Amino acid sequence: MKYAFYPGCVSRGGTPELYDSTIAVANKLGIELEEIVGAACTGAGVLQEKGLKLGDTLNARTFAMAERMGLTTIMTICSTCQGVMAQANKRLLDNPDYLAEVNQELKPEGLEYTGRIVIKHLAWVLVEEIGLDTLKTFVTNPLEDMKIAPFYGCYILRPSNALGTDENPGRNEYLERIIETLSGEAVNFPGRLQCCGFPIMLINEKNSMEMVGKHTHNAKAAGADAMVTPCPLCHLNLDGQQPKAQAQRGEKIGLPILHLPQLVGMAMGLTPKELGLGRHIVSTKKLLSKASVRA
Amino acid sequence: MQANLRVRRYDPESAEQGSHLQDYQIEVPDHFTVLDALMKVREEDDPSLALRCSCRASICGSCAMTVNGRASLVCKTKMLDVAPDGQAVLVEPMNNQRVVKDLVVDLQFFWGKVRAVEPYLQPRGEEPEGEYIASNESMLNLLTPMGCIMCGACVSACTVLEVDKNFLGPAALAKAYRFVADPRDDETQQRLESLNESSGVWDCTRCYMCVDVCPKGVAPMDRIMDLRESIIEAGMTNTPGARHIESFARTVAHSGSLDEPMLAIDTWGRTNIIKLMDNAMLGFRTLRRGKLPLRSGPFHPRRPGADAVGRIFKRLSK
């Protein structure tokens, strides 16, 4: 299985452990990743506020580059990249005139998008392409007795008409299915499909921290040992800002937040070092001892 | 089919504290909506069940509730769609609003927000003899916000209102857009100034909840983004929200990828010493874990392809 790999800005910036753990897990599972060298930021919904066509053109350029690599599926590891690309792709494919207009903008760059690209997050690749039965055969270190709270991140879920969740409602439960496949217990808590507050972290910090505090508190209260997220932006807020959210809430929470490939890698026997589990703000040490993984 | 309804009940006059869930099992035809089933329960089984409804045809907006946690018009929600195998359907009152009784919420909160944006035309000058005329074309982009039936589903689903009741919220902001974009209104500048303040357009997290639950395709979040664009176009660029967009665009146009530390510094304001000090601890923590992107600002590396990205920006930036 070969994918055009789009790592996104944050896995190469603030969460390098996501990039490393993705590569480690992909190698182990035999997922071949060819990075789209020179692809631009998706715009994360922010550039789209400046100009929708600007954002769509940048994403169409990425799609055209993947087509030129001879590949049809782009694999993302970020809920936000997933959602923004899927929305751009839908707008382009729904309206041939618009696609032609955007292609005019790509012409000077010697590129054309023909509309053959599908964008899939690692979580979807694991469930829909590798399959949970196959994934199970790679589990050497089952996460027994571990309670994991899934936190999806808005853009892998909504808007549902662009994310295929209307036709494929199971996508809103993939994290639970993956956790169970790794022999962990998925914790249900209010907030699993809600917003982490990251987009307003710099704009309304109080509200953003309220969201971080609430979700981590609720997951912990529901018995979670850790939370897992397919979105590095959620990770930046839920992990990086957890100390601040705790201070605002006046309560110690201390809930480790894992990237999806870190959780999968733990169950496949990859070492904490390979998975960058020492690079979190909220320590993962206690969790690792519970998972009987060598620290 | 057998309908299994699990309804959240609350009676302010009862001695019991808080709410409780009550199960109802009834036989209903396959075409029944959740509202049909609830009304059948009320008529045949339990007349004490309180709910609000009127048109039963997704026109009046009276019957918004949450169904399995999702804000929905119950008259538009088929039992078969939410319970194809006859499983229990959880019906609760809307979120973010005070419950009066059972499935009925107090709409004061909702209407208070809508009133705050002055949802009426404010033309200046002489009153025309006939009607205020607007061209068809100039009104086309108002069709979606005008489709709002004020059901409150978006307010129920809003993740910001859940933590901050001061936020104007999706329904009121979509309504505000409807008047900002109306060519007959002459208070655009003053409206935008007020929406630019705290609890206005910049507090939205862009979580898409309101877009997903709206039964009328109003897409309130998209209207909030339209308002942000209008605010920036009107020259009101000295807010963290506006600076955030500008800095984001500047760094991506320059290097093809995001410069996270610079985005933070620009958004707070480059001379905002208090914010910088306040976040020094986070900077130190991330540095210690080897994850602070140190190559920032003038040192932010240009990615391969940055030239092409820069050219596209140049061609398409307004």
PDB file of C-alpha atoms in Angstrom, chain B residues 51-153:
ATOM      1  CA  LEU B  51     -42.813  19.362  24.849  1.00  0.00           C
ATOM      2  CA  ARG B  52     -43.089  22.288  22.451  1.00  0.00           C
ATOM      3  CA  CYS B  53     -44.173  21.917  18.837  1.00  0.00           C
ATOM      4  CA  SER B  54     -46.434  23.505  16.276  1.00  0.00           C
ATOM      5  CA  CYS B  55     -46.214  23.041  12.503  1.00  0.00           C
ATOM      6  CA  ARG B  56     -44.767  19.486  12.411  1.00  0.00           C
ATOM      7  CA  ALA B  57     -43.224  20.336   9.024  1.00  0.00           C
ATOM      8  CA  SER B  58     -39.823  21.953   9.793  1.00  0.00           C
ATOM      9  CA  ILE B  59     -41.185  25.414   9.223  1.00  0.00           C
ATOM     10  CA  CYS B  60     -41.896  26.917  12.626  1.00  0.00           C
ATOM     11  CA  GLY B  61     -38.709  25.897  14.463  1.00  0.00           C
ATOM     12  CA  SER B  62     -40.511  25.058  17.720  1.00  0.00           C
ATOM     13  CA  CYS B  63     -39.456  21.475  18.294  1.00  0.00           C
ATOM     14  CA  ALA B  64     -35.664  21.507  18.519  1.00  0.00           C
ATOM     15  CA  MET B  65     -34.399  18.993  21.082  1.00  0.00           C
ATOM     16  CA  THR B  66     -31.361  16.780  21.314  1.00  0.00           C
ATOM     17  CA  VAL B  67     -31.718  13.286  19.907  1.00  0.00           C
ATOM     18  CA  ASN B  68     -28.930  10.920  20.910  1.00  0.00           C
ATOM     19  CA  GLY B  69     -26.927  13.983  21.868  1.00  0.00           C
ATOM     20  CA  ARG B  70     -27.405  15.812  18.585  1.00  0.00           C
ATOM     21  CA  ALA B  71     -29.476  18.985  18.333  1.00  0.00           C
ATOM     22  CA  SER B  72     -32.313  18.237  15.894  1.00  0.00           C
ATOM     23  CA  LEU B  73     -35.785  19.278  14.865  1.00  0.00           C
ATOM     24  CA  VAL B  74     -37.701  16.227  16.078  1.00  0.00           C
ATOM     25  CA  CYS B  75     -40.365  16.738  13.391  1.00  0.00           C
ATOM     26  CA  LYS B  76     -37.642  16.254  10.781  1.00  0.00           C
ATOM     27  CA  THR B  77     -36.049  13.235  12.444  1.00  0.00           C
ATOM     28  CA  LYS B  78     -37.455   9.830  11.474  1.00  0.00           C
ATOM     29  CA  MET B  79     -37.586   7.130  14.129  1.00  0.00           C
ATOM     30  CA  LEU B  80     -36.285   4.630  11.572  1.00  0.00           C
ATOM     31  CA  ASP B  81     -33.222   6.774  10.860  1.00  0.00           C
ATOM     32  CA  VAL B  82     -32.171   7.064  14.489  1.00  0.00           C
ATOM     33  CA  ALA B  83     -33.279   3.608  15.573  1.00  0.00           C
ATOM     34  CA  PRO B  84     -33.246   1.294  12.534  1.00  0.00           C
ATOM     35  CA  ASP B  85     -33.108  -1.751  14.793  1.00  0.00           C
ATOM     36  CA  GLY B  86     -35.560  -0.448  17.348  1.00  0.00           C
ATOM     37  CA  GLN B  87     -32.803   0.605  19.753  1.00  0.00           C
ATOM     38  CA  ALA B  88     -33.480   3.144  22.503  1.00  0.00           C
ATOM     39  CA  VAL B  89     -33.522   6.764  21.365  1.00  0.00           C
ATOM     40  CA  LEU B  90     -32.342   9.311  23.913  1.00  0.00           C
ATOM     41  CA  VAL B  91     -34.439  12.493  23.728  1.00  0.00           C
ATOM     42  CA  GLU B  92     -33.359  15.446  25.860  1.00  0.00           C
ATOM     43  CA  PRO B  93     -33.990  19.195  25.913  1.00  0.00           C
ATOM     44  CA  MET B  94     -31.605  21.478  24.027  1.00  0.00           C
ATOM     45  CA  ASN B  95     -28.246  22.305  25.620  1.00  0.00           C
ATOM     46  CA  ASN B  96     -26.927  25.715  26.662  1.00  0.00           C
ATOM     47  CA  GLN B  97     -30.411  26.940  27.626  1.00  0.00           C
ATOM     48  CA  ARG B  98     -32.372  26.750  30.868  1.00  0.00           C
ATOM     49  CA  VAL B  99     -34.869  23.909  30.990  1.00  0.00           C
ATOM     50  CA  VAL B 100     -38.394  24.980  31.945  1.00  0.00           C
ATOM     51  CA  LYS B 101     -39.875  21.491  32.087  1.00  0.00           C
ATOM     52  CA  ASP B 102     -39.004  18.160  30.448  1.00  0.00           C
ATOM     53  CA  LEU B 103     -38.169  18.937  26.796  1.00  0.00           C
ATOM     54  CA  VAL B 104     -39.062  22.629  26.897  1.00  0.00           C
ATOM     55  CA  VAL B 105     -36.310  25.228  27.252  1.00  0.00           C
ATOM     56  CA  ASP B 106     -36.569  28.905  28.076  1.00  0.00           C
ATOM     57  CA  LEU B 107     -35.974  30.822  24.828  1.00  0.00           C
ATOM     58  CA  GLN B 108     -35.162  34.105  26.594  1.00  0.00           C
ATOM     59  CA  PHE B 109     -31.459  33.356  26.232  1.00  0.00           C
ATOM     60  CA  PHE B 110     -31.799  32.723  22.499  1.00  0.00           C
ATOM     61  CA  TRP B 111     -33.885  35.822  21.808  1.00  0.00           C
ATOM     62  CA  GLY B 112     -31.656  37.983  23.990  1.00  0.00           C
ATOM     63  CA  LYS B 113     -28.707  37.174  21.736  1.00  0.00           C
ATOM     64  CA  VAL B 114     -30.693  37.824  18.560  1.00  0.00           C
ATOM     65  CA  ARG B 115     -32.013  41.152  19.893  1.00  0.00           C
ATOM     66  CA  ALA B 116     -28.472  42.233  20.770  1.00  0.00           C
ATOM     67  CA  VAL B 117     -27.523  42.398  17.083  1.00  0.00           C
ATOM     68  CA  GLU B 118     -30.440  44.747  16.265  1.00  0.00           C
ATOM     69  CA  PRO B 119     -32.083  42.401  13.768  1.00  0.00           C
ATOM     70  CA  TYR B 120     -33.982  44.966  11.755  1.00  0.00           C
ATOM     71  CA  LEU B 121     -33.236  47.181   8.771  1.00  0.00           C
ATOM     72  CA  GLN B 122     -31.713  50.566   9.655  1.00  0.00           C
ATOM     73  CA  PRO B 123     -31.744  52.740   6.539  1.00  0.00           C
ATOM     74  CA  ARG B 124     -30.829  56.425   6.736  1.00  0.00           C
ATOM     75  CA  GLY B 125     -32.195  59.343   4.772  1.00  0.00           C
ATOM     76  CA  GLU B 126     -35.655  60.049   3.473  1.00  0.00           C
ATOM     77  CA  GLU B 127     -38.181  57.291   3.618  1.00  0.00           C
ATOM     78  CA  PRO B 128     -39.047  56.284   0.034  1.00  0.00           C
ATOM     79  CA  GLU B 129     -42.625  56.579  -1.107  1.00  0.00           C
ATOM     80  CA  GLY B 130     -42.889  52.907  -1.919  1.00  0.00           C
ATOM     81  CA  GLU B 131     -40.738  50.048  -0.727  1.00  0.00           C
ATOM     82  CA  TYR B 132     -36.995  50.005  -0.099  1.00  0.00           C
ATOM     83  CA  ILE B 133     -35.860  48.491  -3.388  1.00  0.00           C
ATOM     84  CA  ALA B 134     -32.881  46.156  -3.701  1.00  0.00           C
ATOM     85  CA  SER B 135     -31.777  44.331  -6.813  1.00  0.00           C
ATOM     86  CA  ASN B 136     -32.329  40.580  -6.943  1.00  0.00           C
ATOM     87  CA  GLU B 137     -28.625  40.071  -7.410  1.00  0.00           C
ATOM     88  CA  SER B 138     -27.641  41.993  -4.301  1.00  0.00           C
ATOM     89  CA  MET B 139     -29.950  39.856  -2.186  1.00  0.00           C
ATOM     90  CA  LEU B 140     -28.831  36.451  -3.463  1.00  0.00           C
ATOM     91  CA  ASN B 141     -26.212  35.899  -0.779  1.00  0.00           C
ATOM     92  CA  LEU B 142     -28.835  36.610   1.881  1.00  0.00           C
ATOM     93  CA  LEU B 143     -30.960  33.616   0.958  1.00  0.00           C
ATOM     94  CA  THR B 144     -29.165  31.212   3.292  1.00  0.00           C
ATOM     95  CA  PRO B 145     -29.202  33.380   6.443  1.00  0.00           C
ATOM     96  CA  MET B 146     -32.802  34.353   5.702  1.00  0.00           C
ATOM     97  CA  GLY B 147     -33.732  30.676   5.791  1.00  0.00           C
ATOM     98  CA  CYS B 148     -33.168  30.630   9.571  1.00  0.00           C
ATOM     99  CA  ILE B 149     -36.282  29.488  11.450  1.00  0.00           C
ATOM    100  CA  MET B 150     -34.884  30.438  14.880  1.00  0.00           C
ATOM    101  CA  CYS B 151     -35.110  26.905  16.229  1.00  0.00           C
ATOM    102  CA  GLY B 152     -32.020  27.270  18.425  1.00  0.00           C
ATOM    103  CA  ALA B 153     -30.369  23.989  17.354  1.00  0.00           C
TER     104      ALA B 153
END
